[in-house]
Tab-separated table of C-alpha atoms and ligand atoms in Angstrom:
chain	number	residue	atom	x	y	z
J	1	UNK	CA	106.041	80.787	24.289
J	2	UNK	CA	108.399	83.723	24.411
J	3	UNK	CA	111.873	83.601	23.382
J	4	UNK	CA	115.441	85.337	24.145
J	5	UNK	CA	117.951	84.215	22.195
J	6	UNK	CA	121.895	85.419	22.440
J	7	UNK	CA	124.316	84.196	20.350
J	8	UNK	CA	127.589	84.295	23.090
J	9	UNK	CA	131.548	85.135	21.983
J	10	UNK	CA	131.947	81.346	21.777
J	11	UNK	CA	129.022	80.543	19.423
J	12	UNK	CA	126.645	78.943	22.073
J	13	UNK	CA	123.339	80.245	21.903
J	14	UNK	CA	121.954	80.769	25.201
J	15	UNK	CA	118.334	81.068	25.237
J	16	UNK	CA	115.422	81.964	28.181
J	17	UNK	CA	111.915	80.275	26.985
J	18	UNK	CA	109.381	81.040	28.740
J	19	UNK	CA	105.291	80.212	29.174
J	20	UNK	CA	103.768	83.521	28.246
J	21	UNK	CA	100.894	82.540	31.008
J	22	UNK	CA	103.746	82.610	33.532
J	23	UNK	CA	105.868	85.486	32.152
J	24	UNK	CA	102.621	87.872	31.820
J	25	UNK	CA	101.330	86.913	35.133
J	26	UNK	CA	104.668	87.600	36.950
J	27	UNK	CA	105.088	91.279	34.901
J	28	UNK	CA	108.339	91.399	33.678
J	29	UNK	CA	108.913	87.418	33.705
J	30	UNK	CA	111.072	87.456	36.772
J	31	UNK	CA	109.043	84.943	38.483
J	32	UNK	CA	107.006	84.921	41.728
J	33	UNK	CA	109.019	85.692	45.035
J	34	UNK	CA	110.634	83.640	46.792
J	35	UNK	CA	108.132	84.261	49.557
J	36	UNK	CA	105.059	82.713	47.164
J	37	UNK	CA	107.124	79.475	46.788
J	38	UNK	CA	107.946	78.437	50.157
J	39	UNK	CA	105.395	76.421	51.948
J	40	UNK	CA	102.732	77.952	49.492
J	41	UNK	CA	99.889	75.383	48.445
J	42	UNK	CA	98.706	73.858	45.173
J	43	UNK	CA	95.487	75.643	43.531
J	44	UNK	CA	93.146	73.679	45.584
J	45	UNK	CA	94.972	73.843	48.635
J	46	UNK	CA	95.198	69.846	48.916
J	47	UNK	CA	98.607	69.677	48.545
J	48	UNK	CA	102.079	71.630	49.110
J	49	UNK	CA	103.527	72.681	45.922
J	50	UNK	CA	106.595	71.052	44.828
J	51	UNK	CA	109.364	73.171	42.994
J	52	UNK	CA	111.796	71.696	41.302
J	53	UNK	CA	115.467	72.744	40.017
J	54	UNK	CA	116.056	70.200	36.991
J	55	UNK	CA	119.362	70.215	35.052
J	56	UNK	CA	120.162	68.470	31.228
J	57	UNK	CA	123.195	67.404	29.889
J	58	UNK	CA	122.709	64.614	28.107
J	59	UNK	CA	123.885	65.338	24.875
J	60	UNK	CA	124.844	69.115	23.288
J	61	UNK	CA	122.439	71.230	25.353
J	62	UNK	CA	123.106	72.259	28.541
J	63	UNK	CA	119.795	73.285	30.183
J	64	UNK	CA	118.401	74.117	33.738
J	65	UNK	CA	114.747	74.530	34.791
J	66	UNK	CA	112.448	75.554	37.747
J	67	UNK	CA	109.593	73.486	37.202
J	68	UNK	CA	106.458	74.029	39.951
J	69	UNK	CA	104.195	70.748	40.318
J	70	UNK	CA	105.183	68.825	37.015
J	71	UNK	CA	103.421	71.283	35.037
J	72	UNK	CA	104.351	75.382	35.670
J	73	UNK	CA	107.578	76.325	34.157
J	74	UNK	CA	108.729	79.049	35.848
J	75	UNK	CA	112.125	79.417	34.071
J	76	UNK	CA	113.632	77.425	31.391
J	77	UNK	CA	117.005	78.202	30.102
J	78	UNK	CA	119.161	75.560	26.991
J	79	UNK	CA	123.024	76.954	26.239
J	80	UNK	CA	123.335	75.219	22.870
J	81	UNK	CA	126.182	74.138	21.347
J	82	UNK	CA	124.424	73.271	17.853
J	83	UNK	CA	126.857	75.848	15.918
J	84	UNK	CA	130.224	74.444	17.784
J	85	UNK	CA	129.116	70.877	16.454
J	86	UNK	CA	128.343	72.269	12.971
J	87	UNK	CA	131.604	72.506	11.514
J	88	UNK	CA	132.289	68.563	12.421
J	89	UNK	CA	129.050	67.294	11.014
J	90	UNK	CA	127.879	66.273	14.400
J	91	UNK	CA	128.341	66.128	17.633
J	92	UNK	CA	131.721	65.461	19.275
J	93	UNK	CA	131.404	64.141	22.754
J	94	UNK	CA	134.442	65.711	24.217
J	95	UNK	CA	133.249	69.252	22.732
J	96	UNK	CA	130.278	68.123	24.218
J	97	UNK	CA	131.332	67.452	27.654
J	98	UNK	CA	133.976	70.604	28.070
J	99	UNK	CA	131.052	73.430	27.027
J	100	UNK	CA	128.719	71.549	29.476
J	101	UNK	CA	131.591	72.483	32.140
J	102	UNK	CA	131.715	75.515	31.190
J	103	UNK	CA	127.846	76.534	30.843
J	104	UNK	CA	126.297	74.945	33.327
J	105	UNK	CA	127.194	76.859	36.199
J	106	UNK	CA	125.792	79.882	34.801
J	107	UNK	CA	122.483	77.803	32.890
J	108	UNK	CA	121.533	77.012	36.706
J	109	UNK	CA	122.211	81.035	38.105
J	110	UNK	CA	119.943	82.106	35.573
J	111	UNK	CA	117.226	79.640	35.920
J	112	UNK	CA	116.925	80.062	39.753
J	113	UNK	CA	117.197	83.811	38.971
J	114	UNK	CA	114.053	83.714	36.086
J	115	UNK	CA	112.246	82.194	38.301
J	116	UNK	CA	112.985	84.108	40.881
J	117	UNK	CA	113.782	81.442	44.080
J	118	UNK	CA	117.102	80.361	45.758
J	119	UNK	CA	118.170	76.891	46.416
J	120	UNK	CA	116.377	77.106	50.047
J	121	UNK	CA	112.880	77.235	47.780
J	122	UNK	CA	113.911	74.137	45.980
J	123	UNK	CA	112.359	71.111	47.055
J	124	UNK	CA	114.517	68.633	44.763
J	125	UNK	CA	117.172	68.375	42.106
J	126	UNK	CA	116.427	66.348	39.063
J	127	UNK	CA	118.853	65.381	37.054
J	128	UNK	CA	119.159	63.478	33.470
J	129	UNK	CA	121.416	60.215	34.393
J	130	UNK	CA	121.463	58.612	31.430
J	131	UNK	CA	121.101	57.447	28.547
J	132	UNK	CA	123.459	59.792	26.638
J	133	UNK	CA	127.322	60.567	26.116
J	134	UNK	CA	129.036	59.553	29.176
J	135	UNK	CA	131.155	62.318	29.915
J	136	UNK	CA	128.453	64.753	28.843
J	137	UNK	CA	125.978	63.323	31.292
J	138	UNK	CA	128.770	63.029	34.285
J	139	UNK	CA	128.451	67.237	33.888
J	140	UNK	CA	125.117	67.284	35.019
J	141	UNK	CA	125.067	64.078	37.667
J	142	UNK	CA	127.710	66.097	39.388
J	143	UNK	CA	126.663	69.228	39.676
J	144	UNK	CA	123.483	67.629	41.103
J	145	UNK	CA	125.041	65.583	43.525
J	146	UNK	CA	126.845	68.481	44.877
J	147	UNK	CA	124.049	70.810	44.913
J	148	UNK	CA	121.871	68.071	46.676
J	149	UNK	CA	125.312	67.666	48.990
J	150	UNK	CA	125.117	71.184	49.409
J	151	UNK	CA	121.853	72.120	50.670
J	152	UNK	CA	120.380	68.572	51.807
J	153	UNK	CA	117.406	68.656	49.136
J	154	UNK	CA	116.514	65.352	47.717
J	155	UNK	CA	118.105	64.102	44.142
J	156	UNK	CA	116.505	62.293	41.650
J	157	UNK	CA	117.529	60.880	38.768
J	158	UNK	CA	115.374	61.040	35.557
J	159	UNK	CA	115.572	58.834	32.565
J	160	UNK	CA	116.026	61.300	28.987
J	161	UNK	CA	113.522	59.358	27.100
J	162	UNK	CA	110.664	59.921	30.113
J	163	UNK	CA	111.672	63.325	30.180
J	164	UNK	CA	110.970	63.696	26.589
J	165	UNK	CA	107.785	62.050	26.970
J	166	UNK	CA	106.795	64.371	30.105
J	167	UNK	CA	107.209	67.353	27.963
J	168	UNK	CA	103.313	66.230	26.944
J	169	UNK	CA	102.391	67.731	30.660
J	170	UNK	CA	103.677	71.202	30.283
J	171	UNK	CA	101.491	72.770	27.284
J	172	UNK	CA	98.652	70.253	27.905
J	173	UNK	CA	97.598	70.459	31.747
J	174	UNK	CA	94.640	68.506	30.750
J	175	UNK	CA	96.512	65.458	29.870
J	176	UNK	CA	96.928	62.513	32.139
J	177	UNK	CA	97.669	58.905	31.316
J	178	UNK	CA	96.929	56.474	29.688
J	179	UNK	CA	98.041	57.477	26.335
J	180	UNK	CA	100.214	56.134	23.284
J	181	UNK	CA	103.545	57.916	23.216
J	182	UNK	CA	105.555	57.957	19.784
J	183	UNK	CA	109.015	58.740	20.849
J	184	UNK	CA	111.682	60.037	17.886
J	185	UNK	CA	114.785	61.460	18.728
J	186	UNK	CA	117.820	61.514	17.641
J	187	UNK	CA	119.152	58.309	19.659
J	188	UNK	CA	116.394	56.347	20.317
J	189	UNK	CA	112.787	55.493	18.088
J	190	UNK	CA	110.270	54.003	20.831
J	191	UNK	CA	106.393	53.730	20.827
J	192	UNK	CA	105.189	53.356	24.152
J	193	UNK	CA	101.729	52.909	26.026
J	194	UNK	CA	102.427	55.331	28.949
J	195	UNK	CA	99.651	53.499	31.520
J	196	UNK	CA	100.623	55.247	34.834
J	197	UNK	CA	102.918	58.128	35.753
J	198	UNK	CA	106.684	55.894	35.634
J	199	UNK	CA	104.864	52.836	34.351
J	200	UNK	CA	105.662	52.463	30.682
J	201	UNK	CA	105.560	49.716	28.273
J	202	UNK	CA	107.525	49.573	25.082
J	203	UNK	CA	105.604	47.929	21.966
J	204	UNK	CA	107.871	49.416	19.728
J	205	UNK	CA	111.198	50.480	18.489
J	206	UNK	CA	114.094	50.457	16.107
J	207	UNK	CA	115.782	47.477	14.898
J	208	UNK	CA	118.922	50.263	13.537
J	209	UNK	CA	119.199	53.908	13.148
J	210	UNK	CA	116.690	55.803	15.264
J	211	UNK	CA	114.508	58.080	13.359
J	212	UNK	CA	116.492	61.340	14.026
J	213	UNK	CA	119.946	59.477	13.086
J	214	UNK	CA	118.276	58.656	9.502
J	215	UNK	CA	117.102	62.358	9.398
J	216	UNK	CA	121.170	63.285	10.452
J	217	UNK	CA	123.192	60.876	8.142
J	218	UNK	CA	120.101	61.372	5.095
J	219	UNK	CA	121.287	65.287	5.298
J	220	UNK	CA	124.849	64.785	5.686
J	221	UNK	CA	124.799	62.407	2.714
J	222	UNK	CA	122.953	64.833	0.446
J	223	UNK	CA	124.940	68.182	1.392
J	224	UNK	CA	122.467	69.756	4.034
J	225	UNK	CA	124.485	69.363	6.805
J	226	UNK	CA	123.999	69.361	10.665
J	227	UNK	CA	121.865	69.267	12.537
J	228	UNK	CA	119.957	67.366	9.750
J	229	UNK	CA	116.316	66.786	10.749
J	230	UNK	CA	115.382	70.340	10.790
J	231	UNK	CA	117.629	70.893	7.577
J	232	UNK	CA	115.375	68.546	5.752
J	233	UNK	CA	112.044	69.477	7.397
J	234	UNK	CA	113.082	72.990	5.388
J	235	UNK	CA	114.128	71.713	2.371
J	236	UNK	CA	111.185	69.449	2.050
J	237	UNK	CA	108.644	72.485	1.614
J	238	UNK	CA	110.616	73.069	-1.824
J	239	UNK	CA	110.589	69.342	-2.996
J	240	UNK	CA	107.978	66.946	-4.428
J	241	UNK	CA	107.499	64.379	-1.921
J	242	UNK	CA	106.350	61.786	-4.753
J	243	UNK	CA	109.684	62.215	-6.632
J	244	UNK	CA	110.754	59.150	-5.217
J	245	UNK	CA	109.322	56.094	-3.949
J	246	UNK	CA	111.664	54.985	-1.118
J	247	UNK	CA	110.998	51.635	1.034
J	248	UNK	CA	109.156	51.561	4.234
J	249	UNK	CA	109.851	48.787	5.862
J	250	UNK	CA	107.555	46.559	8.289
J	251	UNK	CA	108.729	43.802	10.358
J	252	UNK	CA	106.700	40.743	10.425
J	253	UNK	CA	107.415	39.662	13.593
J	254	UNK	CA	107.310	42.722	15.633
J	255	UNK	CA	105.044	45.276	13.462
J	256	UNK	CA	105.594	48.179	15.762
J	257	UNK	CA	109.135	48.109	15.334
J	258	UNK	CA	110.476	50.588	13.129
J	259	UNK	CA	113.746	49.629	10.317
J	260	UNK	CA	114.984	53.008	8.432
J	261	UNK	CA	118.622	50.939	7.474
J	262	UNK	CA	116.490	49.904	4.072
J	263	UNK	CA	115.260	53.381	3.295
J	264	UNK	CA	118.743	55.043	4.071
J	265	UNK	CA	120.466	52.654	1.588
J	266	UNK	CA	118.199	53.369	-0.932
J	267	UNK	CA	118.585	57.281	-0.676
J	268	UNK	CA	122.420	56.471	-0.810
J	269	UNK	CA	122.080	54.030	-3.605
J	270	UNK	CA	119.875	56.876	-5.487
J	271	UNK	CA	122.706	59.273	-4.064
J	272	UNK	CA	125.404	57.101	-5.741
J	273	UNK	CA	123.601	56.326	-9.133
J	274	UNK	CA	122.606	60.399	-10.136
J	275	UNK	CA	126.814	61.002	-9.255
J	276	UNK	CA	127.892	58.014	-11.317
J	277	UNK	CA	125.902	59.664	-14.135
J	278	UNK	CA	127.386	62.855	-13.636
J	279	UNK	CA	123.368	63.889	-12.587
J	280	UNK	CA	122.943	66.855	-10.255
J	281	UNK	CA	120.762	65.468	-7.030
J	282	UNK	CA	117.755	67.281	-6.663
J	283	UNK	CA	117.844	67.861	-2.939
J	284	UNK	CA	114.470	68.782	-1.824
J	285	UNK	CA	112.839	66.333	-4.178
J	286	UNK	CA	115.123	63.867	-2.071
J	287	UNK	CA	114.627	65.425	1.221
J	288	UNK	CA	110.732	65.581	0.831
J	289	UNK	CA	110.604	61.720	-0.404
J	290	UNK	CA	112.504	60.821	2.554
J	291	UNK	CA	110.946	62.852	5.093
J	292	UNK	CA	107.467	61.653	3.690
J	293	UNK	CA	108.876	57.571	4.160
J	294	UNK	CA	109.277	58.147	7.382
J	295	UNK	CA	106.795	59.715	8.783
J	296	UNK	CA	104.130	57.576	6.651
J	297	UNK	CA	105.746	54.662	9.174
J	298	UNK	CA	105.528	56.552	12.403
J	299	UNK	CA	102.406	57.808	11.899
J	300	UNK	CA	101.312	54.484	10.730
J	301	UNK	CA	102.527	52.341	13.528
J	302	UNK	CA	101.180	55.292	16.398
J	303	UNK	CA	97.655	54.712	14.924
J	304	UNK	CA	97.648	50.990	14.964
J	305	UNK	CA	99.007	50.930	18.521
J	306	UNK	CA	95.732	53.169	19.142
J	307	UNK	CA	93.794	50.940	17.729
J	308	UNK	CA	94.591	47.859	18.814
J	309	UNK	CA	95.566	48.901	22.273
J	310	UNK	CA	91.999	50.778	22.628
J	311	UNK	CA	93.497	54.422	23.078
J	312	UNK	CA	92.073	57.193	22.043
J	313	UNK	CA	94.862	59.652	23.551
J	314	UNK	CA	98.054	59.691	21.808
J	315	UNK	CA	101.272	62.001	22.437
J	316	UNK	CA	104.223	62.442	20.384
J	317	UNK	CA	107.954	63.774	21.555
J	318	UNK	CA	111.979	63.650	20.775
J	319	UNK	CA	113.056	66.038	18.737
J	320	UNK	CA	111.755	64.547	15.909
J	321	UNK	CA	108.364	65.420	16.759
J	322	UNK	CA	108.867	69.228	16.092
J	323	UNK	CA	108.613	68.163	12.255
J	324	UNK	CA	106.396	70.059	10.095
J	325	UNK	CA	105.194	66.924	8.274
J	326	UNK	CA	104.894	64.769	10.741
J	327	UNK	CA	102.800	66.752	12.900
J	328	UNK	CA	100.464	67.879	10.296
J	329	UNK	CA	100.344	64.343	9.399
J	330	UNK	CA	99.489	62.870	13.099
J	331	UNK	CA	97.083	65.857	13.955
J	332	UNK	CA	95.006	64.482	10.280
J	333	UNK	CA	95.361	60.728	11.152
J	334	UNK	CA	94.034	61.439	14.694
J	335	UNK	CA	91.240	63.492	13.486
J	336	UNK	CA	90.335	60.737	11.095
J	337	UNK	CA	90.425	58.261	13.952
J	338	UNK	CA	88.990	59.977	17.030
J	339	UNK	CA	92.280	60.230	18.949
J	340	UNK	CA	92.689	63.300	20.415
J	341	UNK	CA	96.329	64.341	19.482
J	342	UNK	CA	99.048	66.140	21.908
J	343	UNK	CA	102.904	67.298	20.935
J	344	UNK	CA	105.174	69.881	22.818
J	345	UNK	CA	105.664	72.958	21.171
J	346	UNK	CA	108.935	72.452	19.133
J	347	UNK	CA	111.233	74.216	21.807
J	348	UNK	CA	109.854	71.610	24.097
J	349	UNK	CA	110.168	68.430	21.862
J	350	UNK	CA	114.612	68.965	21.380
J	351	UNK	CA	116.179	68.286	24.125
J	352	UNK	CA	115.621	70.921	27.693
J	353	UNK	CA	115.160	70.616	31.445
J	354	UNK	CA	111.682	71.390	31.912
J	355	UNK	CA	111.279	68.429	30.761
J	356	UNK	CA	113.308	66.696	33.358
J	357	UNK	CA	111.233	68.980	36.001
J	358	UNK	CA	108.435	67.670	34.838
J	359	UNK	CA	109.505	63.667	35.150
J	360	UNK	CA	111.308	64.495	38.177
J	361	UNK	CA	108.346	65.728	40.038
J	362	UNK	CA	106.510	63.243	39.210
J	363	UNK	CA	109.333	60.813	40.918
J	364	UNK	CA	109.394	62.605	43.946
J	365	UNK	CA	105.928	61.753	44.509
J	366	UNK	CA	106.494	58.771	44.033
J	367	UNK	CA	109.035	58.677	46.871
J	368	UNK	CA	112.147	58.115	44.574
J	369	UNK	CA	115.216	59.269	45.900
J	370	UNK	CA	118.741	58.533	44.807
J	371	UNK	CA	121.690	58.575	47.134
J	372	UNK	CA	125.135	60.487	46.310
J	373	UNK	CA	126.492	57.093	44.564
J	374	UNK	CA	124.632	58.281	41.430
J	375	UNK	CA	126.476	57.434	38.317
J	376	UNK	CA	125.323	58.429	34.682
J	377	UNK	CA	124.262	55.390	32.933
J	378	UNK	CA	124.398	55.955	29.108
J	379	UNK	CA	122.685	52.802	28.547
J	380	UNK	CA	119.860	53.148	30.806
J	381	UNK	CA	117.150	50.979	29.095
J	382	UNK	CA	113.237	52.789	29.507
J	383	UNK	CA	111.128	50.134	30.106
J	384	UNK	CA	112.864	48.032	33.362
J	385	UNK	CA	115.088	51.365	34.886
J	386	UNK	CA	115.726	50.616	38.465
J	387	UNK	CA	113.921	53.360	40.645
J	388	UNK	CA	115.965	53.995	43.938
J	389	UNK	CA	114.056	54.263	46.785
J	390	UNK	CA	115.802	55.743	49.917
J	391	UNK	CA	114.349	56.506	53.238
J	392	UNK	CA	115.444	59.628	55.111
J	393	UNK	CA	115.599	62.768	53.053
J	394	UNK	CA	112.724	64.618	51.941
Y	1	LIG	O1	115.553	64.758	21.317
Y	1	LIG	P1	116.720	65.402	20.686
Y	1	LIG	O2	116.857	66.905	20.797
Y	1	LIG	O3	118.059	64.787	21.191
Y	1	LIG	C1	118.187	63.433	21.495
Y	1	LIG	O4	117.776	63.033	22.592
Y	1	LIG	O5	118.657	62.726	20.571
Y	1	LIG	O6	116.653	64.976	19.143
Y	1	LIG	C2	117.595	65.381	18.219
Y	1	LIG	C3	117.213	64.768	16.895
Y	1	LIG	C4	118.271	65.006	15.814
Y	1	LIG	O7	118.525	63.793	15.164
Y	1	LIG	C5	117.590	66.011	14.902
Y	1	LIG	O8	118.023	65.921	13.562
Y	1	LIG	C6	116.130	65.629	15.057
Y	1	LIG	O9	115.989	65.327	16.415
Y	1	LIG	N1	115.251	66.751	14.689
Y	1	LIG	C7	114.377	66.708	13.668
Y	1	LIG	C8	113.799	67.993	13.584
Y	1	LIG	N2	114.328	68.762	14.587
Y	1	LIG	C9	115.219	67.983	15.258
Y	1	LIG	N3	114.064	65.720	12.821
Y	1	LIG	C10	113.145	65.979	11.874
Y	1	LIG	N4	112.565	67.191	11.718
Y	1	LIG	C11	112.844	68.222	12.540
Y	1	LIG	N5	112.262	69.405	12.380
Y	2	LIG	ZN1	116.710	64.053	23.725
């Protein structure tokens, strides 16, 4: 994976990541013409290829993408607004929404320009609808709609969460469903069976905080500051992860949903007691206890589902999965077990639109199409998402 990273006037960091196998084999990572793409045919010649502009802006990352067949990034490009949020302590959605204005105009230039098409070589535009911050996902649901307007293409709308599980296809072309999916990111904490390409089944997911949150308000409360997950994934590698013996909590009725409310109350309680004392906290002891709680339960839970559900394939993503910990942890566990383990590189696993190429092709075959009345839903639920079908375009 190769990397440019600018830090603009504003503080957004605008960053090109791109597959080395792509960037090598187009020279000097431009991308194949425009005259490759059009009516050009998949490896085996069964099948036109299908090249896809995706867009992302859920949350505080603006991204675009030119995604070829589900699995061929051809340019992937994230403006994020990490060090705006910083100085807050987290995210503030109408931050949020005004840089997506701002950035996503030239996000989708450079995209189309990395990967070296127009908008006539586009087959579809995939977009993130939901779930998210409202205003922040309206960015990039209307700036779809009026590129699909535009030029006619088709425009489909792509649920986050699958798009975080999709990021699975890009590294590992070999991988195909069924599989276990641990989802962690910062909103949501979901263990899924993926069965089918769309056709996903939650067993699993958080009765509170998702896992990311806990990472976020853990960090806040103990001085690292935002974000917090990677904050403690560093100060972790300093600490003694049996410092502390903080709860993990199972749930009789339901044991592959996940609880971190009684873990963060007992970091806070610990928090509370060392101040009351006039003790110094010991942040990467606390950090490392932590982080080791709760990955113990997501590993834990991924490898049950495995077993009981007769898998031997399991995926993680969210940007919780580009912890150090946990995927050391998962990669043992699933040696142990004969699973054979997948995870995005890191880049791939926080939120970016190749991921959303990658869903939304997978759509379009499917014949979804949304009309122009698309709204961003920030609520959309994974499991029973409508899936517009319309006849006519594309
Ligand atoms: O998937 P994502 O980029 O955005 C959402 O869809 O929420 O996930 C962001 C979350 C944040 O809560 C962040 O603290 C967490 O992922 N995160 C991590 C790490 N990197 C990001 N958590 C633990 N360890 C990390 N290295
Ligand atoms: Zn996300």
């Amino acid at each position: 994976m190769q990397i440019d990273k600018n830090v603009e006037k504003d503080g957004v960091i605008f960053m090109s990541i791109k597959d080395e196998e792509n960037s090598s084999q187009n020279g000097n990572g431009s991308g194949i013409k425009s005259d490759q793409i059009s009516g050009s045919c998949s490896v085996d010649g069964s099948e036109p290829d299908v090249t896809i502009l995706a867009i992302e802006s859920s949350c505080d990352e603006t991204a675009a993408a030119v995604v070829r067949n589900g699995r061929e990034v051809l340019s992937n490009i994230i403006s994020s607004q990490i060090a705006l949020h910083t100085v807050y302590g987290g995210v503030v959605p109408e931050i949020a929404s005004r840089k997506h204005v701002e950035k996503i105009n030239g996000c989708i230039r450079a995209a189309l320009d990395e990967a070296g098409v127009t908008l006539d070589d586009i087959d579809a535009v995939a977009v993130t609808y939901g779930p998210g911050l409202v205003g922040a996902l309206l960015v990039g649901v209307s700036e779809a709609k009026a590129i699909s307007f535009a030029t006619g293409k088709p425009l489909i709308g792509v649920h986050h969460i699958e798009g975080h599980i999709y990021a699975n296809f890009i590294e590992n072309k070999e991988l195909e469903p069924p599989f276990v999916c641990l989802v962690a990111s910062g909103g949501h904490s979901h263990l899924v069976l993926v069965k089918d390409y769309g056709d996903i089944e939650i067993i699993g997911q958080t009765r509170d905080d998702a896992a990311g949150e806990a990472f976020d308000k853990i960090a806040r409360a103990i001085g690292l500051g935002y974000p917090g997950g990677p904050k403690i994934d560093k100060a972790a590698k300093e600490g003694n992860p049996d410092a502390y013996s903080f709860p993990r909590a199972q749930i009789p009725d339901a044991k592959y949903d996940f609880s971190f409310s009684g873990l963060k109350s007992a970091v806070l309680n610990l928090i509370n007691q060392d101040r009351m004392q006039g003790k110094e906290i010991n942040q990467a002891d606390i950090a490392a206890s932590f982080q080791k709680a709760v990955v113990e339960v997501l590993v834990d839970h991924s490898i049950e589902a495995c077993r009981e559900y007769g898998y031997d394939k399991l995926a993680i993503a969210g940007g919780v999965a580009s912890n150090s910990l946990l995927r050391e942890q998962m990669e043992k566990e699933c040696a142990a077990n004969g699973i054979k383990f997948y995870r995005p590189s890191p880049l791939l696993c926080t939120d970016n639109a190749a991921m959303i190429g990658a869903a939304g092709y997978y759509e379009y075959k499917k014949g979804v199409r949304f009309g122009l009345d698309m709204n961003a839903v920030p609520n959309l639920s994974l499991g029973s998402r409508e899936r517009r079908f319309h006849a006519g375009k594309g």
